[in-house]
CSV table of C-alpha atoms in Angstrom, one decimal:
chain,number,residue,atom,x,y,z
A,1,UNK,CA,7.8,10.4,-2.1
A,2,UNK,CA,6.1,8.0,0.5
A,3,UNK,CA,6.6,9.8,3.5
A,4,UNK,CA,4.9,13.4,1.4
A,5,UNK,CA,2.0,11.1,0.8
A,6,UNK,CA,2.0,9.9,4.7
A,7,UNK,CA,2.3,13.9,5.8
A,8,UNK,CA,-0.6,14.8,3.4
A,9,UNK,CA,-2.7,12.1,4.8
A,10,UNK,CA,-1.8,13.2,8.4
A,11,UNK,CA,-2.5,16.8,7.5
A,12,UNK,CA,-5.7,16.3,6.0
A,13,UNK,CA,-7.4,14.3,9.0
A,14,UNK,CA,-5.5,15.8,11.4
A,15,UNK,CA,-4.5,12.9,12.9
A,16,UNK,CA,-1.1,12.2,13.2
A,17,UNK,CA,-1.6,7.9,14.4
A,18,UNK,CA,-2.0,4.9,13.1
A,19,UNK,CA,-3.6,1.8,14.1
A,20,UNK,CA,-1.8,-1.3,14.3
A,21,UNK,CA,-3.3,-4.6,13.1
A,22,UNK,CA,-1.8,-7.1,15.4
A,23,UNK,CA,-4.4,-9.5,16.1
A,24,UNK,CA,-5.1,-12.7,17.4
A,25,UNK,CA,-7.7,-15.2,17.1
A,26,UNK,CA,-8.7,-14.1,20.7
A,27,UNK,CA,-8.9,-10.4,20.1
A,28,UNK,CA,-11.6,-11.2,17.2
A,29,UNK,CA,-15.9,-10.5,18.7
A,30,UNK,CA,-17.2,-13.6,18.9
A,31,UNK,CA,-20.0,-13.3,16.3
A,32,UNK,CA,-17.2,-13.7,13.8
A,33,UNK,CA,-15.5,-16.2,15.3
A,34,UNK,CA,-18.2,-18.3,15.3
A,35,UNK,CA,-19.5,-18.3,12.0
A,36,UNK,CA,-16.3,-18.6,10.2
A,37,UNK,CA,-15.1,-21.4,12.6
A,38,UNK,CA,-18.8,-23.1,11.5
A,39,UNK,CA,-17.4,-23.3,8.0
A,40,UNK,CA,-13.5,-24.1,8.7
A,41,UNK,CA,-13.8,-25.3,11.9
A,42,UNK,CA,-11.3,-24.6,14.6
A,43,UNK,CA,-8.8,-24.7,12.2
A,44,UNK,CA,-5.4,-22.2,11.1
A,45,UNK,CA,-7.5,-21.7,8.2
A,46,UNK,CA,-10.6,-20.5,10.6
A,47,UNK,CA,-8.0,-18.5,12.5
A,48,UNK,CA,-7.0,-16.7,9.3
A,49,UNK,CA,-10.1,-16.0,8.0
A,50,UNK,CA,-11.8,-14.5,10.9
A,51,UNK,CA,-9.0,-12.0,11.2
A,52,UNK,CA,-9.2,-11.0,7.8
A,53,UNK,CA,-12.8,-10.3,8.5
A,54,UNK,CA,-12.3,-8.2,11.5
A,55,UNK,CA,-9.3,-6.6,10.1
A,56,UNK,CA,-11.4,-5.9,7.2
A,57,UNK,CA,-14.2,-4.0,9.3
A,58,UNK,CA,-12.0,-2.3,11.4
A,59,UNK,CA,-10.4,-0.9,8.4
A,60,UNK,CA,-13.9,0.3,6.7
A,61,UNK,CA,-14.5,1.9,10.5
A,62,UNK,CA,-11.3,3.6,11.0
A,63,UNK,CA,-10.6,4.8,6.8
A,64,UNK,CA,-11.8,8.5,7.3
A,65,UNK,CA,-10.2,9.3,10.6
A,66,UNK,CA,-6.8,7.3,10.5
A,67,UNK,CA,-4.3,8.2,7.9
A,68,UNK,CA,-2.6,4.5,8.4
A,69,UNK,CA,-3.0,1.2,9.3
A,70,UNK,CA,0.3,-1.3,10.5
A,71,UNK,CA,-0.1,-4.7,10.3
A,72,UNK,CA,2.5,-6.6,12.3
A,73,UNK,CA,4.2,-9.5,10.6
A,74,UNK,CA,4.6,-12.2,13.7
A,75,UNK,CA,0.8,-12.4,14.4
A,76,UNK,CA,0.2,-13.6,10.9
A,77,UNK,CA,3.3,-15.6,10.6
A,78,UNK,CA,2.0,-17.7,13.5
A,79,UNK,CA,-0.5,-18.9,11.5
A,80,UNK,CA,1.5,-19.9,8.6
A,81,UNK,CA,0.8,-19.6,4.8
A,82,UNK,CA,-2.7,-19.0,5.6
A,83,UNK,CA,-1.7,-16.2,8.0
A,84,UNK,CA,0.8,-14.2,5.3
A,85,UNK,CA,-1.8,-14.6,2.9
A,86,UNK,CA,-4.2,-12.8,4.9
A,87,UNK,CA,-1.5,-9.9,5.6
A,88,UNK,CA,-1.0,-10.0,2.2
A,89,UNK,CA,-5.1,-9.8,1.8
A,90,UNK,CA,-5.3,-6.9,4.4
A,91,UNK,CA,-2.4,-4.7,3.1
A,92,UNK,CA,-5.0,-5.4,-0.8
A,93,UNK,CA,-8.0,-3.9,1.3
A,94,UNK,CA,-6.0,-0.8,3.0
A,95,UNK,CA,-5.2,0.4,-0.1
A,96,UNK,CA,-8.3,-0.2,-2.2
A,97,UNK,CA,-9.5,1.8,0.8
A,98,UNK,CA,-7.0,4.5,0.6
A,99,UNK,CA,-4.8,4.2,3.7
A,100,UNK,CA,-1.4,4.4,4.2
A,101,UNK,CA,0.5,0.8,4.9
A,102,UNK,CA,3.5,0.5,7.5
A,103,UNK,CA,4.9,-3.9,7.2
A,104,UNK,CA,5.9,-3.6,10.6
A,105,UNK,CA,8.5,-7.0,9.8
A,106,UNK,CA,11.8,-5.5,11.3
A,107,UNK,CA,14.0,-7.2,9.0
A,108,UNK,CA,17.4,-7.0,9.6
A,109,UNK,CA,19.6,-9.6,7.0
A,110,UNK,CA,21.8,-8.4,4.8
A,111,UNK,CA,23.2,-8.6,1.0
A,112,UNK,CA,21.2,-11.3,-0.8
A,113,UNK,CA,18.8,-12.1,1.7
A,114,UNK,CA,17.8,-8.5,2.7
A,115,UNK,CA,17.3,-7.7,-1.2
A,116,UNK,CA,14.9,-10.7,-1.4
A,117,UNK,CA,13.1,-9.4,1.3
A,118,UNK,CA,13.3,-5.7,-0.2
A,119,UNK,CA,11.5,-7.2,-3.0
A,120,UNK,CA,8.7,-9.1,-1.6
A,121,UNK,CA,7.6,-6.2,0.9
A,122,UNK,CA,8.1,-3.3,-0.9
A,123,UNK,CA,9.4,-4.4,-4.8
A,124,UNK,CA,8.7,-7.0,-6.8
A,125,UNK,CA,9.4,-10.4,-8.0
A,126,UNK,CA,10.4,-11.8,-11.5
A,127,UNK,CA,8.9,-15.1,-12.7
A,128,UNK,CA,10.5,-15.2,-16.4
A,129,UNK,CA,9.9,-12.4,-18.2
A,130,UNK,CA,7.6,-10.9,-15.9
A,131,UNK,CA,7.5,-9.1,-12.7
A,132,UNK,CA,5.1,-9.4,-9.5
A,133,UNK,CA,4.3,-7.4,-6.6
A,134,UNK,CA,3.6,-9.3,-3.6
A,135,UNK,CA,3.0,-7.7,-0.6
A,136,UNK,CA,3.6,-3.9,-1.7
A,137,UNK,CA,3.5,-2.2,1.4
A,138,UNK,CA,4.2,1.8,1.5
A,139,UNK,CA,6.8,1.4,4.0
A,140,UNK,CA,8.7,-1.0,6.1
A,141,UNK,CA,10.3,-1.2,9.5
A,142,UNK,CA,13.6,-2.4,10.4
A,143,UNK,CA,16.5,-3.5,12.0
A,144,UNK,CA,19.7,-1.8,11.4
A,145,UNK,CA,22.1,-3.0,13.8
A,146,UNK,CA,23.7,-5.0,11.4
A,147,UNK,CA,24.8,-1.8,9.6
A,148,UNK,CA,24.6,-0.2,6.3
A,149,UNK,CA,24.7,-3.7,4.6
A,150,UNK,CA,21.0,-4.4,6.1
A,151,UNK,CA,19.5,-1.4,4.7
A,152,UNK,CA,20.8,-0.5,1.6
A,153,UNK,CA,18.4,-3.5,-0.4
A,154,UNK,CA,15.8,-1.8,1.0
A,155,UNK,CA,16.7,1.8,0.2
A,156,UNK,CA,17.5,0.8,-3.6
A,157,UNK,CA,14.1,-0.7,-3.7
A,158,UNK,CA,12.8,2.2,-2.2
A,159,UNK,CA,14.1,5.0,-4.7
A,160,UNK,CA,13.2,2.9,-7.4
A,161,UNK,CA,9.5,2.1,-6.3
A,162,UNK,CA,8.9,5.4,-4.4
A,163,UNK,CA,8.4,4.0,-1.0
A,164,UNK,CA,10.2,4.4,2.4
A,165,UNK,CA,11.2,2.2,5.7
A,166,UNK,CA,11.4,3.6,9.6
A,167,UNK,CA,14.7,1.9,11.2
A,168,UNK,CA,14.7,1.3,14.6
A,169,UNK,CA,16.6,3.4,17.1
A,170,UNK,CA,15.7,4.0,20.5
A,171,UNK,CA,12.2,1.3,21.1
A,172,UNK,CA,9.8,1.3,23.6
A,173,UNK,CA,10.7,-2.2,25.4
A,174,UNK,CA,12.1,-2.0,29.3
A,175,UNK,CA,15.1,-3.7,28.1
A,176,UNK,CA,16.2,-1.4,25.3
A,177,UNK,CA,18.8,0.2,27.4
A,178,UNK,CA,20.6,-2.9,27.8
A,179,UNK,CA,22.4,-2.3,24.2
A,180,UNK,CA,20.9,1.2,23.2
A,181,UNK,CA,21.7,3.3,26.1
A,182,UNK,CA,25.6,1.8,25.8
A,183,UNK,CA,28.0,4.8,26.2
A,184,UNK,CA,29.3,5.1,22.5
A,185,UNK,CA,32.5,7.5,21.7
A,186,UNK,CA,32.7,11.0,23.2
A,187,UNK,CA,29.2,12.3,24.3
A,188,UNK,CA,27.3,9.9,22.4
A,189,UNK,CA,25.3,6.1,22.9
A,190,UNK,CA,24.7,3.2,20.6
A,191,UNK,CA,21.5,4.9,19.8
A,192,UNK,CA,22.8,8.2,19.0
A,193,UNK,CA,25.2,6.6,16.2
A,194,UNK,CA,21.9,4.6,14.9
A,195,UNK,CA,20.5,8.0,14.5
A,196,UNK,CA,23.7,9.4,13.1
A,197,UNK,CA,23.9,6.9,10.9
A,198,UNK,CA,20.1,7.0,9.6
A,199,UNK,CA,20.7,10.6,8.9
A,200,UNK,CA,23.2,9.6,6.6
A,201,UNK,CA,21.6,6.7,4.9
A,202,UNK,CA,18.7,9.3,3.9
A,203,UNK,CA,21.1,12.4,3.0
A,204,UNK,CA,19.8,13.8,-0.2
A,205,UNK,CA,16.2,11.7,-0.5
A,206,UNK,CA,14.6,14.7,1.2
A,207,UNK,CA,10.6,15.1,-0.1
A,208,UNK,CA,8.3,18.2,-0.3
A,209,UNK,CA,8.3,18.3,3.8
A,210,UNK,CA,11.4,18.1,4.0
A,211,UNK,CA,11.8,14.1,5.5
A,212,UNK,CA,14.1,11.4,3.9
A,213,UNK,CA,13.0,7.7,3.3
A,214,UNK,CA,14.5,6.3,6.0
A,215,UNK,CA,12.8,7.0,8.9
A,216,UNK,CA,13.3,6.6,12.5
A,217,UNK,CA,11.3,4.3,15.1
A,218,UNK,CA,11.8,5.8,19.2
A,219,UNK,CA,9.5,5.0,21.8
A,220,UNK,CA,6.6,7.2,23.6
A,221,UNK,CA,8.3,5.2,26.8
A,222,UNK,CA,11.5,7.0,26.9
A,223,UNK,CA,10.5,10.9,26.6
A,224,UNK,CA,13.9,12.3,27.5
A,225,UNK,CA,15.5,10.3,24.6
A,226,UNK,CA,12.8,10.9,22.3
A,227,UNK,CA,12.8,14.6,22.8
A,228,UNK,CA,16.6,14.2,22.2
A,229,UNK,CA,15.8,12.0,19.0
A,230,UNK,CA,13.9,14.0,17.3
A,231,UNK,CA,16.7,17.5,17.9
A,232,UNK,CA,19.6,15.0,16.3
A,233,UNK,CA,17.1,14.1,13.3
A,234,UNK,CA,15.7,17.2,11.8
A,235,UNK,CA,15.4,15.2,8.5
A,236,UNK,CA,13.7,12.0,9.6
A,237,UNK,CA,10.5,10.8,10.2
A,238,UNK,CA,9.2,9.1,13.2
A,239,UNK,CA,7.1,6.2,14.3
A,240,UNK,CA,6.0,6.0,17.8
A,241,UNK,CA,5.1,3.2,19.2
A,242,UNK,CA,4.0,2.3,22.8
A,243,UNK,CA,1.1,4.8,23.6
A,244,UNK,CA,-1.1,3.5,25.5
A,245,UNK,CA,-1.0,0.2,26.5
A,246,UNK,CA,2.9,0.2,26.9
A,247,UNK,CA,2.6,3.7,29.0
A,248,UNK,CA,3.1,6.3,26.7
A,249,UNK,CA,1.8,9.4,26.8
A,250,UNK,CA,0.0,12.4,24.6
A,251,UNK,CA,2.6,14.5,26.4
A,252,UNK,CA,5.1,11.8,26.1
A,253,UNK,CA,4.6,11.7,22.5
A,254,UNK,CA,4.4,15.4,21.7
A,255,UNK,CA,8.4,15.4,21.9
A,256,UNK,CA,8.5,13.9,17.9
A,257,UNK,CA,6.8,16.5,16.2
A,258,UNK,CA,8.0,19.5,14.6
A,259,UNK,CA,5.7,22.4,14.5
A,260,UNK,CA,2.1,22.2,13.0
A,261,UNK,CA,1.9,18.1,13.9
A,262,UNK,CA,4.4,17.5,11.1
A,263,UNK,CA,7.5,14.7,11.4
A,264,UNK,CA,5.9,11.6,13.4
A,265,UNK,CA,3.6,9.2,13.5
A,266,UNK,CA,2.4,7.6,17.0
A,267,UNK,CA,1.1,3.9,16.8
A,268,UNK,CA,-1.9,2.1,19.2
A,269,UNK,CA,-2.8,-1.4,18.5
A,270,UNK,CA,-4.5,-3.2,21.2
A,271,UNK,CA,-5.9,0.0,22.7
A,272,UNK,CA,-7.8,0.4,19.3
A,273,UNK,CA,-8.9,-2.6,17.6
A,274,UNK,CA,-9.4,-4.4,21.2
A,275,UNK,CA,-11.6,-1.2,22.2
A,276,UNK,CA,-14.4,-3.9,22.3
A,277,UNK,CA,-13.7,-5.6,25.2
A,278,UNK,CA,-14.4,-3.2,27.8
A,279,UNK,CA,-17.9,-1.8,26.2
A,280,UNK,CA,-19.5,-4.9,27.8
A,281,UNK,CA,-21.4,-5.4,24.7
A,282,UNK,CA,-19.7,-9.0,23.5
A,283,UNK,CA,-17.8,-7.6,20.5
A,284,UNK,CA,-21.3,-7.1,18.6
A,285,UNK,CA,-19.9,-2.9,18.4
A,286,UNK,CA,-16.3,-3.3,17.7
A,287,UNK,CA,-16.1,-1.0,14.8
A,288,UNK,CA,-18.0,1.8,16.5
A,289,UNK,CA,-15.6,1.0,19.5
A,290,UNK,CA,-12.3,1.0,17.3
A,291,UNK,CA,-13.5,4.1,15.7
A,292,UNK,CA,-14.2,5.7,18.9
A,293,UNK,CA,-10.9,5.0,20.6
A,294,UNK,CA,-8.9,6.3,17.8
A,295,UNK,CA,-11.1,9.6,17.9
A,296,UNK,CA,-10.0,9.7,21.4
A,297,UNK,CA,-6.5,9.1,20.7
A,298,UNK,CA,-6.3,11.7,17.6
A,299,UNK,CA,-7.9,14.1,20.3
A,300,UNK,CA,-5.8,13.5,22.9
A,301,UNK,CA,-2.7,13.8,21.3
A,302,UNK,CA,-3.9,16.6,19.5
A,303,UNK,CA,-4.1,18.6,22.7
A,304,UNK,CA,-0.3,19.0,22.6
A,305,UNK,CA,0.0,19.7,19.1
A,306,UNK,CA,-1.0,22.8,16.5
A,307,UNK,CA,-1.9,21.2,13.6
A,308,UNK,CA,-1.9,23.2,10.3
């Protein structure tokens, strides 16, 4: 089951992160920017290709010490065709390169259009009598506040192709109170029925550890909930976002494991593959400073956790 394969991967580097691949042309060292915008000029096309480039060598950096990389959608959709084709690319490369692969699209359609989508992330795609895989990423994220109807594509796809999807629940924005924290029945908020009802969509896909497919995204920003997340969800897997950059803690985040650093996942983006741009060094090291800020993440975090 996916999220076995994501636990063994955690397990054996003992690193329980991944690195998201968010970037723009901006966050790309100059040296590549240059000489790809010398071939296709200052051009989508030069955008997209100098990503793939440093998403490609921040991948061969980060392959032995980070169990999973998370590319998010928007930053390649803002390029256009050129743009998905590059996720597309990148998502190719992980896996040749054996990582773990989170779509971070937070989909959230339902009945026709949510299976289409089911099948171009994570299924596949008929063309007469045959079938394609297009983007095949492990896992997906997304939005299930259109209910059961928005997630159900996905989890068919899922049993059927062995992969899994975190739904989101409690996120790491400011603003997520505004809906989530709404008072929702008897002792309960709108999150707490999202994670009620993410329990149930999962019931009886339990793997090896123990986890469902459908997992569950909370934010390192909101430690109270997150502690109180993760006692309502013994069953469900968790992404983590907003270490770091968004505020998030090591002790923060230490709330969405289970014992021996099982259960969770804790995301960095820009704190990883923009490491770079405070070494003074123009970019010229940004592998060796990727690599060395996720060391320092898997280290910190691990200070707070007994991994097995």
């Amino acid at each position: 089951m996916s999220f076995d394969m994501l636990q063994e991967k955690i397990l054996a580097f003992r690193n329980p992160t991944v690195a998201g691949l968010d970037p723009k042309p901006e966050y790309v060292p100059e040296h590549i920017r240059k000489a790809v915008y010398a071939q296709y000029g200052e051009t989508l096309q030069g955008a997209a290709e100098a990503i793939y480039q440093f998403n490609c060598g921040l991948i061969d950096a980060l392959r032995d010490i980070v169990p999973a990389v998370k590319p998010q959608s928007a930053y390649y959709e803002r390029l256009g065709w050129r743009g998905m084709e590059v996720m597309e690319r990148t998502i190719r490369y992980a896996h040749e390169k054996g990582m773990y692969v989170i779509a971070d699209i937070k989909r959230g359609d339902i009945g026709s259009t949510a299976a289409a989508y089911a099948d171009g992330w994570l299924g596949e795609t008929r063309v007469g009598e045959k079938s394609h895989t297009v983007f095949d990423a492990d896992c997906v994220t997304l939005n299930g506040y259109m209910g059961s109807d928005s997630v159900n594509p996905f989890l068919e796809v899922c049993k059927a192709r062995d992969k899994s999807c975190f739904v989101l629940v409690k996120t790491s924005n400011p603003g997520s109170g505004e809906l989530q924290n709404i008072a929702a029945g008897e002792g309960s908020t709108v999150y707490g029925v999202m994670a009620s009802l993410i329990e149930k969509w999962g019931a009886g896909t339990e793997g090896k550890y123990g986890y469902t497919r459908v997992g569950a995204v909370t934010g390192a920003t909101h430690p109270k909930e997150l502690a109180e997340i993760r006692a309502m969800m013994p069953r469900t897997f968790l992404l983590v976002p907003g270490y770091g950059a968004q505020g998030g803690t090591a002790e923060d985040v230490r709330h969405a494991f289970h014992a021996g650093g099982k259960g969770a996942i804790v995301n960095s983006s820009r704190g990883i593959i923009c490491a770079w741009q405070k070494t003074g060094k123009n970019g010229e090291d940004y592998q060796e400073a990727a690599r060395n800020a996720a060391l320092a993440m898997r280290d910190d975090i691990g200070r707070f956790l007994d991994m097995e």
